[in-house]
């Protein structure tokens, strides 16, 4: 038995070593390239980020798009999933198919469809609210059309995270118990159901945030410049700064993942032990 445990530990260490090399070696090579200089080492690629043209604007635009996308995804999916669980379990398959359908649609095809819709509109409709709506969603300061694209692309990821959380919770029993105690429907959902879905909500938010931070195809084709497109454009003229920004964006993603794990661990510690 002791020999078997020793072998398992050896294999586990080997797997962790291979995984560490797989992830850390490209990261180390990227950092080396970003600070390498014929005269030695330089950190100009990192120190010059804040003064680089377009850095703050593209980063701020991406953060705004990410925040709005997360809110829209949660506002769409959470009520729909809870309503299906409570009132129409037979519609669960329909909802699953609708939410996972974007997986079979490539981002290029999705963006081409959006362009076709936005370009449609006869001239005699130019003074109508319908045409002005098309203009409004393409505002370069905050392109809502990107939010529409990001919401569609993140639906499968967010749905899987929320559905997994709902599978672990008996929503019907929780709501009925709250209702029997005199709580209204909104109070039962907000004070009883949603706190039990905290982990699923965080997972869905993180996956959506990661998708928005790294999405390039739709924004590039539609002609906008969020952070990922800015990194690509900078890479054409300043390769070291482009790699430095990529390293920083990866570190930000890791920090968010660690914060998510810490939030889940804190919740488990606060859960009272059963007698």
mmCIF file of N, CA and C in Angstrom, residues 178-275:
data_model
loop_
_atom_site.group_PDB
_atom_site.id
_atom_site.type_symbol
_atom_site.label_atom_id
_atom_site.label_comp_id
_atom_site.label_asym_id
_atom_site.label_seq_id
_atom_site.Cartn_x
_atom_site.Cartn_y
_atom_site.Cartn_z
ATOM 1 N N UNK A 178 -38.974 29.554 2.026
ATOM 2 C CA UNK A 178 -39.006 31.005 2.231
ATOM 3 C C UNK A 178 -40.425 31.546 2.122
ATOM 4 N N UNK A 179 -41.190 31.023 1.179
ATOM 5 C CA UNK A 179 -42.570 31.482 1.021
ATOM 6 C C UNK A 179 -43.411 31.105 2.237
ATOM 7 N N UNK A 180 -43.182 29.921 2.783
ATOM 8 C CA UNK A 180 -43.922 29.503 3.978
ATOM 9 C C UNK A 180 -43.585 30.376 5.187
ATOM 10 N N UNK A 181 -42.397 30.959 5.168
ATOM 11 C CA UNK A 181 -42.000 31.862 6.260
ATOM 12 C C UNK A 181 -42.492 33.298 6.039
ATOM 13 N N UNK A 182 -43.222 33.496 4.955
ATOM 14 C CA UNK A 182 -43.802 34.812 4.715
ATOM 15 C C UNK A 182 -43.050 35.695 3.749
ATOM 16 N N UNK A 183 -41.997 35.187 3.121
ATOM 17 C CA UNK A 183 -41.220 36.006 2.187
ATOM 18 C C UNK A 183 -41.949 36.106 0.858
ATOM 19 N N UNK A 184 -41.812 37.263 0.223
ATOM 20 C CA UNK A 184 -42.375 37.427 -1.114
ATOM 21 C C UNK A 184 -41.474 36.712 -2.131
ATOM 22 N N UNK A 185 -41.990 36.618 -3.378
ATOM 23 C CA UNK A 185 -41.193 35.941 -4.411
ATOM 24 C C UNK A 185 -39.849 36.634 -4.640
ATOM 25 N N UNK A 186 -39.820 37.971 -4.818
ATOM 26 C CA UNK A 186 -38.505 38.620 -5.025
ATOM 27 C C UNK A 186 -37.565 38.428 -3.829
ATOM 28 N N UNK A 187 -38.130 38.527 -2.601
ATOM 29 C CA UNK A 187 -37.268 38.365 -1.429
ATOM 30 C C UNK A 187 -36.755 36.934 -1.312
ATOM 31 N N UNK A 188 -37.583 35.967 -1.677
ATOM 32 C CA UNK A 188 -37.133 34.568 -1.625
ATOM 33 C C UNK A 188 -35.989 34.322 -2.597
ATOM 34 N N UNK A 189 -36.090 34.947 -3.772
ATOM 35 C CA UNK A 189 -35.040 34.752 -4.775
ATOM 36 C C UNK A 189 -33.754 35.468 -4.371
ATOM 37 N N UNK A 190 -33.893 36.741 -3.928
ATOM 38 C CA UNK A 190 -32.693 37.537 -3.654
ATOM 39 C C UNK A 190 -32.014 37.162 -2.342
ATOM 40 N N UNK A 191 -32.772 36.750 -1.344
ATOM 41 C CA UNK A 191 -32.166 36.484 -0.032
ATOM 42 C C UNK A 191 -31.931 35.007 0.244
ATOM 43 N N UNK A 192 -32.531 34.122 -0.546
ATOM 44 C CA UNK A 192 -32.360 32.687 -0.283
ATOM 45 C C UNK A 192 -31.684 31.977 -1.452
ATOM 46 N N UNK A 193 -32.181 32.177 -2.666
ATOM 47 C CA UNK A 193 -31.655 31.420 -3.804
ATOM 48 C C UNK A 193 -30.307 31.969 -4.262
ATOM 49 N N UNK A 194 -30.235 33.276 -4.515
ATOM 50 C CA UNK A 194 -29.001 33.849 -5.059
ATOM 51 C C UNK A 194 -27.790 33.665 -4.147
ATOM 52 N N UNK A 195 -27.914 33.831 -2.801
ATOM 53 C CA UNK A 195 -26.731 33.561 -1.969
ATOM 54 C C UNK A 195 -26.212 32.132 -2.098
ATOM 55 N N UNK A 196 -27.099 31.178 -2.366
ATOM 56 C CA UNK A 196 -26.654 29.798 -2.551
ATOM 57 C C UNK A 196 -26.037 29.568 -3.927
ATOM 58 N N UNK A 197 -26.205 30.535 -4.832
ATOM 59 C CA UNK A 197 -25.601 30.440 -6.166
ATOM 60 C C UNK A 197 -24.375 31.337 -6.298
ATOM 61 N N UNK A 198 -23.807 31.718 -5.168
ATOM 62 C CA UNK A 198 -22.692 32.669 -5.213
ATOM 63 C C UNK A 198 -21.523 32.133 -6.043
ATOM 64 N N UNK A 199 -21.160 30.887 -5.832
ATOM 65 C CA UNK A 199 -20.051 30.306 -6.595
ATOM 66 C C UNK A 199 -20.346 30.244 -8.082
ATOM 67 N N UNK A 200 -21.571 29.830 -8.429
ATOM 68 C CA UNK A 200 -21.942 29.745 -9.844
ATOM 69 C C UNK A 200 -21.966 31.131 -10.489
ATOM 70 N N UNK A 201 -22.453 32.128 -9.758
ATOM 71 C CA UNK A 201 -22.463 33.491 -10.296
ATOM 72 C C UNK A 201 -21.044 34.004 -10.520
ATOM 73 N N UNK A 202 -20.141 33.720 -9.578
ATOM 74 C CA UNK A 202 -18.752 34.140 -9.741
ATOM 75 C C UNK A 202 -18.096 33.432 -10.917
ATOM 76 N N UNK A 203 -18.359 32.130 -11.061
ATOM 77 C CA UNK A 203 -17.774 31.391 -12.183
ATOM 78 C C UNK A 203 -18.279 31.931 -13.514
ATOM 79 N N UNK A 204 -19.586 32.171 -13.615
ATOM 80 C CA UNK A 204 -20.148 32.708 -14.860
ATOM 81 C C UNK A 204 -19.580 34.090 -15.166
ATOM 82 N N UNK A 205 -19.443 34.907 -14.138
ATOM 83 C CA UNK A 205 -18.897 36.255 -14.341
ATOM 84 C C UNK A 205 -17.440 36.193 -14.786
ATOM 85 N N UNK A 206 -16.669 35.303 -14.161
ATOM 86 C CA UNK A 206 -15.257 35.206 -14.514
ATOM 87 C C UNK A 206 -15.072 34.699 -15.943
ATOM 88 N N UNK A 207 -15.831 33.676 -16.332
ATOM 89 C CA UNK A 207 -15.711 33.150 -17.696
ATOM 90 C C UNK A 207 -16.091 34.209 -18.724
ATOM 91 N N UNK A 208 -17.151 34.962 -18.436
ATOM 92 C CA UNK A 208 -17.557 36.027 -19.354
ATOM 93 C C UNK A 208 -16.496 37.120 -19.423
ATOM 94 N N UNK A 209 -15.948 37.479 -18.278
ATOM 95 C CA UNK A 209 -14.902 38.496 -18.239
ATOM 96 C C UNK A 209 -13.672 38.051 -19.025
ATOM 97 N N UNK A 210 -13.264 36.792 -18.851
ATOM 98 C CA UNK A 210 -12.104 36.283 -19.576
ATOM 99 C C UNK A 210 -12.346 36.292 -21.084
ATOM 100 N N UNK A 211 -13.568 35.944 -21.487
ATOM 101 C CA UNK A 211 -13.879 35.953 -22.923
ATOM 102 C C UNK A 211 -13.787 37.364 -23.499
ATOM 103 N N UNK A 212 -14.345 38.348 -22.778
ATOM 104 C CA UNK A 212 -14.331 39.724 -23.282
ATOM 105 C C UNK A 212 -12.897 40.264 -23.331
ATOM 106 N N UNK A 213 -12.084 39.949 -22.324
ATOM 107 C CA UNK A 213 -10.712 40.447 -22.306
ATOM 108 C C UNK A 213 -9.881 39.910 -23.467
ATOM 109 N N UNK A 214 -10.181 38.684 -23.891
ATOM 110 C CA UNK A 214 -9.367 38.072 -24.940
ATOM 111 C C UNK A 214 -9.994 38.058 -26.318
ATOM 112 N N UNK A 215 -11.210 38.560 -26.461
ATOM 113 C CA UNK A 215 -11.883 38.480 -27.761
ATOM 114 C C UNK A 215 -11.245 39.449 -28.744
ATOM 115 N N UNK A 216 -10.971 38.974 -29.962
ATOM 116 C CA UNK A 216 -10.300 39.790 -30.972
ATOM 117 C C UNK A 216 -11.071 39.852 -32.282
ATOM 118 N N UNK A 217 -11.637 38.737 -32.707
ATOM 119 C CA UNK A 217 -12.178 38.626 -34.062
ATOM 120 C C UNK A 217 -13.295 39.627 -34.321
ATOM 121 N N UNK A 218 -14.324 39.614 -33.483
ATOM 122 C CA UNK A 218 -15.490 40.474 -33.730
ATOM 123 C C UNK A 218 -15.110 41.950 -33.675
ATOM 124 N N UNK A 219 -14.346 42.333 -32.651
ATOM 125 C CA UNK A 219 -13.974 43.744 -32.517
ATOM 126 C C UNK A 219 -13.123 44.207 -33.685
ATOM 127 N N UNK A 220 -12.209 43.347 -34.140
ATOM 128 C CA UNK A 220 -11.340 43.727 -35.249
ATOM 129 C C UNK A 220 -12.126 43.874 -36.545
ATOM 130 N N UNK A 221 -13.030 42.937 -36.828
ATOM 131 C CA UNK A 221 -13.805 42.998 -38.069
ATOM 132 C C UNK A 221 -14.753 44.191 -38.061
ATOM 133 N N UNK A 222 -15.352 44.471 -36.901
ATOM 134 C CA UNK A 222 -16.297 45.588 -36.821
ATOM 135 C C UNK A 222 -15.591 46.949 -36.776
ATOM 136 N N UNK A 223 -14.267 46.951 -36.602
ATOM 137 C CA UNK A 223 -13.513 48.197 -36.678
ATOM 138 C C UNK A 223 -13.343 48.938 -35.368
ATOM 139 N N UNK A 224 -13.515 48.272 -34.251
ATOM 140 C CA UNK A 224 -13.306 48.908 -32.946
ATOM 141 C C UNK A 224 -11.963 48.469 -32.366
ATOM 142 N N UNK A 225 -11.532 49.188 -31.319
ATOM 143 C CA UNK A 225 -10.207 48.904 -30.770
ATOM 144 C C UNK A 225 -10.246 48.716 -29.257
ATOM 145 N N UNK A 226 -10.798 47.617 -28.795
ATOM 146 C CA UNK A 226 -10.631 47.286 -27.369
ATOM 147 C C UNK A 226 -9.217 46.783 -27.109
ATOM 148 N N UNK A 227 -8.975 46.266 -25.929
ATOM 149 C CA UNK A 227 -7.608 45.982 -25.488
ATOM 150 C C UNK A 227 -6.906 44.938 -26.377
ATOM 151 N N UNK A 228 -7.596 43.866 -26.732
ATOM 152 C CA UNK A 228 -6.963 42.809 -27.537
ATOM 153 C C UNK A 228 -6.561 43.331 -28.908
ATOM 154 N N UNK A 229 -7.410 44.141 -29.531
ATOM 155 C CA UNK A 229 -7.084 44.710 -30.847
ATOM 156 C C UNK A 229 -5.947 45.712 -30.717
ATOM 157 N N UNK A 230 -5.929 46.474 -29.604
ATOM 158 C CA UNK A 230 -4.840 47.434 -29.393
ATOM 159 C C UNK A 230 -3.504 46.706 -29.246
ATOM 160 N N UNK A 231 -3.500 45.588 -28.535
ATOM 161 C CA UNK A 231 -2.260 44.817 -28.388
ATOM 162 C C UNK A 231 -1.749 44.371 -29.757
ATOM 163 N N UNK A 232 -2.665 43.923 -30.606
ATOM 164 C CA UNK A 232 -2.256 43.483 -31.949
ATOM 165 C C UNK A 232 -1.694 44.650 -32.761
ATOM 166 N N UNK A 233 -2.352 45.812 -32.680
ATOM 167 C CA UNK A 233 -1.887 46.965 -33.458
ATOM 168 C C UNK A 233 -0.535 47.454 -32.951
ATOM 169 N N UNK A 234 -0.334 47.406 -31.627
ATOM 170 C CA UNK A 234 0.962 47.811 -31.076
ATOM 171 C C UNK A 234 2.055 46.828 -31.475
ATOM 172 N N UNK A 235 1.691 45.557 -31.579
ATOM 173 C CA UNK A 235 2.683 44.538 -31.942
ATOM 174 C C UNK A 235 3.269 44.747 -33.320
ATOM 175 N N UNK A 236 2.555 45.449 -34.204
ATOM 176 C CA UNK A 236 3.091 45.693 -35.544
ATOM 177 C C UNK A 236 4.256 46.675 -35.539
ATOM 178 N N UNK A 237 4.325 47.553 -34.508
ATOM 179 C CA UNK A 237 5.390 48.561 -34.471
ATOM 180 C C UNK A 237 6.275 48.438 -33.237
ATOM 181 N N UNK A 238 5.721 47.934 -32.105
ATOM 182 C CA UNK A 238 6.478 47.818 -30.851
ATOM 183 C C UNK A 238 6.272 46.410 -30.290
ATOM 184 N N UNK A 239 7.077 45.503 -30.747
ATOM 185 C CA UNK A 239 6.884 44.093 -30.390
ATOM 186 C C UNK A 239 7.071 43.866 -28.890
ATOM 187 N N UNK A 240 8.076 44.496 -28.290
ATOM 188 C CA UNK A 240 8.330 44.273 -26.859
ATOM 189 C C UNK A 240 7.181 44.794 -25.998
ATOM 190 N N UNK A 241 6.636 45.965 -26.356
ATOM 191 C CA UNK A 241 5.511 46.487 -25.576
ATOM 192 C C UNK A 241 4.283 45.604 -25.743
ATOM 193 N N UNK A 242 4.082 45.064 -26.945
ATOM 194 C CA UNK A 242 2.951 44.167 -27.170
ATOM 195 C C UNK A 242 3.054 42.924 -26.286
ATOM 196 N N UNK A 243 4.264 42.361 -26.191
ATOM 197 C CA UNK A 243 4.445 41.173 -25.336
ATOM 198 C C UNK A 243 4.279 41.548 -23.870
ATOM 199 N N UNK A 244 4.783 42.744 -23.482
ATOM 200 C CA UNK A 244 4.638 43.185 -22.091
ATOM 201 C C UNK A 244 3.168 43.321 -21.710
ATOM 202 N N UNK A 245 2.365 43.884 -22.608
ATOM 203 C CA UNK A 245 0.930 44.025 -22.331
ATOM 204 C C UNK A 245 0.267 42.657 -22.249
ATOM 205 N N UNK A 246 0.679 41.738 -23.118
ATOM 206 C CA UNK A 246 0.111 40.385 -23.073
ATOM 207 C C UNK A 246 0.420 39.697 -21.753
ATOM 208 N N UNK A 247 1.653 39.880 -21.272
ATOM 209 C CA UNK A 247 2.029 39.287 -19.981
ATOM 210 C C UNK A 247 1.191 39.889 -18.856
ATOM 211 N N UNK A 248 1.022 41.206 -18.875
ATOM 212 C CA UNK A 248 0.224 41.856 -17.835
ATOM 213 C C UNK A 248 -1.234 41.418 -17.883
ATOM 214 N N UNK A 249 -1.795 41.275 -19.084
ATOM 215 C CA UNK A 249 -3.185 40.822 -19.187
ATOM 216 C C UNK A 249 -3.330 39.400 -18.669
ATOM 217 N N UNK A 250 -2.322 38.554 -18.922
ATOM 218 C CA UNK A 250 -2.367 37.187 -18.393
ATOM 219 C C UNK A 250 -2.287 37.186 -16.872
ATOM 220 N N UNK A 251 -1.434 38.049 -16.321
ATOM 221 C CA UNK A 251 -1.339 38.141 -14.865
ATOM 222 C C UNK A 251 -2.652 38.628 -14.252
ATOM 223 N N UNK A 252 -3.293 39.597 -14.915
ATOM 224 C CA UNK A 252 -4.593 40.080 -14.422
ATOM 225 C C UNK A 252 -5.611 38.941 -14.401
ATOM 226 N N UNK A 253 -5.607 38.121 -15.448
ATOM 227 C CA UNK A 253 -6.528 36.983 -15.495
ATOM 228 C C UNK A 253 -6.249 36.012 -14.363
ATOM 229 N N UNK A 254 -4.982 35.747 -14.094
ATOM 230 C CA UNK A 254 -4.630 34.843 -12.992
ATOM 231 C C UNK A 254 -5.045 35.429 -11.649
ATOM 232 N N UNK A 255 -4.852 36.723 -11.477
ATOM 233 C CA UNK A 255 -5.256 37.365 -10.217
ATOM 234 C C UNK A 255 -6.767 37.233 -10.005
ATOM 235 N N UNK A 256 -7.533 37.426 -11.080
ATOM 236 C CA UNK A 256 -8.995 37.270 -10.967
ATOM 237 C C UNK A 256 -9.363 35.841 -10.597
ATOM 238 N N UNK A 257 -8.654 34.868 -11.177
ATOM 239 C CA UNK A 257 -8.928 33.472 -10.846
ATOM 240 C C UNK A 257 -8.612 33.180 -9.386
ATOM 241 N N UNK A 258 -7.489 33.728 -8.890
ATOM 242 C CA UNK A 258 -7.135 33.525 -7.480
ATOM 243 C C UNK A 258 -8.152 34.189 -6.555
ATOM 244 N N UNK A 259 -8.625 35.388 -6.937
ATOM 245 C CA UNK A 259 -9.646 36.055 -6.124
ATOM 246 C C UNK A 259 -10.930 35.234 -6.096
ATOM 247 N N UNK A 260 -11.272 34.637 -7.236
ATOM 248 C CA UNK A 260 -12.459 33.792 -7.288
ATOM 249 C C UNK A 260 -12.310 32.582 -6.379
ATOM 250 N N UNK A 261 -11.138 31.946 -6.444
ATOM 251 C CA UNK A 261 -10.900 30.785 -5.581
ATOM 252 C C UNK A 261 -10.911 31.191 -4.111
ATOM 253 N N UNK A 262 -10.342 32.357 -3.809
ATOM 254 C CA UNK A 262 -10.329 32.834 -2.424
ATOM 255 C C UNK A 262 -11.743 33.130 -1.934
ATOM 256 N N UNK A 263 -12.583 33.702 -2.807
ATOM 257 C CA UNK A 263 -13.966 33.984 -2.415
ATOM 258 C C UNK A 263 -14.726 32.703 -2.111
ATOM 259 N N UNK A 264 -14.535 31.663 -2.940
ATOM 260 C CA UNK A 264 -15.194 30.393 -2.677
ATOM 261 C C UNK A 264 -14.714 29.729 -1.413
ATOM 262 N N UNK A 265 -13.385 29.840 -1.156
ATOM 263 C CA UNK A 265 -12.831 29.239 0.057
ATOM 264 C C UNK A 265 -13.346 29.961 1.293
ATOM 265 N N UNK A 266 -13.476 31.286 1.201
ATOM 266 C CA UNK A 266 -13.983 32.051 2.341
ATOM 267 C C UNK A 266 -15.416 31.657 2.656
ATOM 268 N N UNK A 267 -16.217 31.392 1.591
ATOM 269 C CA UNK A 267 -17.602 31.000 1.820
ATOM 270 C C UNK A 267 -17.692 29.658 2.522
ATOM 271 N N UNK A 268 -16.799 28.709 2.124
ATOM 272 C CA UNK A 268 -16.834 27.404 2.783
ATOM 273 C C UNK A 268 -16.468 27.524 4.245
ATOM 274 N N UNK A 269 -15.505 28.405 4.556
ATOM 275 C CA UNK A 269 -15.103 28.576 5.951
ATOM 276 C C UNK A 269 -16.230 29.175 6.788
ATOM 277 N N UNK A 270 -17.069 30.015 6.156
ATOM 278 C CA UNK A 270 -18.147 30.644 6.902
ATOM 279 C C UNK A 270 -19.352 29.751 7.061
ATOM 280 N N UNK A 271 -19.415 28.650 6.280
ATOM 281 C CA UNK A 271 -20.554 27.751 6.379
ATOM 282 C C UNK A 271 -20.544 27.034 7.703
ATOM 283 N N UNK A 272 -21.590 27.142 8.551
ATOM 284 C CA UNK A 272 -21.567 26.504 9.859
ATOM 285 C C UNK A 272 -21.600 24.988 9.751
ATOM 286 N N UNK A 273 -20.919 24.358 10.687
ATOM 287 C CA UNK A 273 -20.871 22.900 10.679
ATOM 288 C C UNK A 273 -22.200 22.325 11.154
ATOM 289 N N UNK A 274 -22.585 21.211 10.531
ATOM 290 C CA UNK A 274 -23.823 20.545 10.919
ATOM 291 C C UNK A 274 -23.645 19.831 12.245
ATOM 292 N N UNK A 275 -24.690 19.828 13.105
ATOM 293 C CA UNK A 275 -24.552 19.148 14.401
ATOM 294 C C UNK A 275 -24.454 17.637 14.195
#
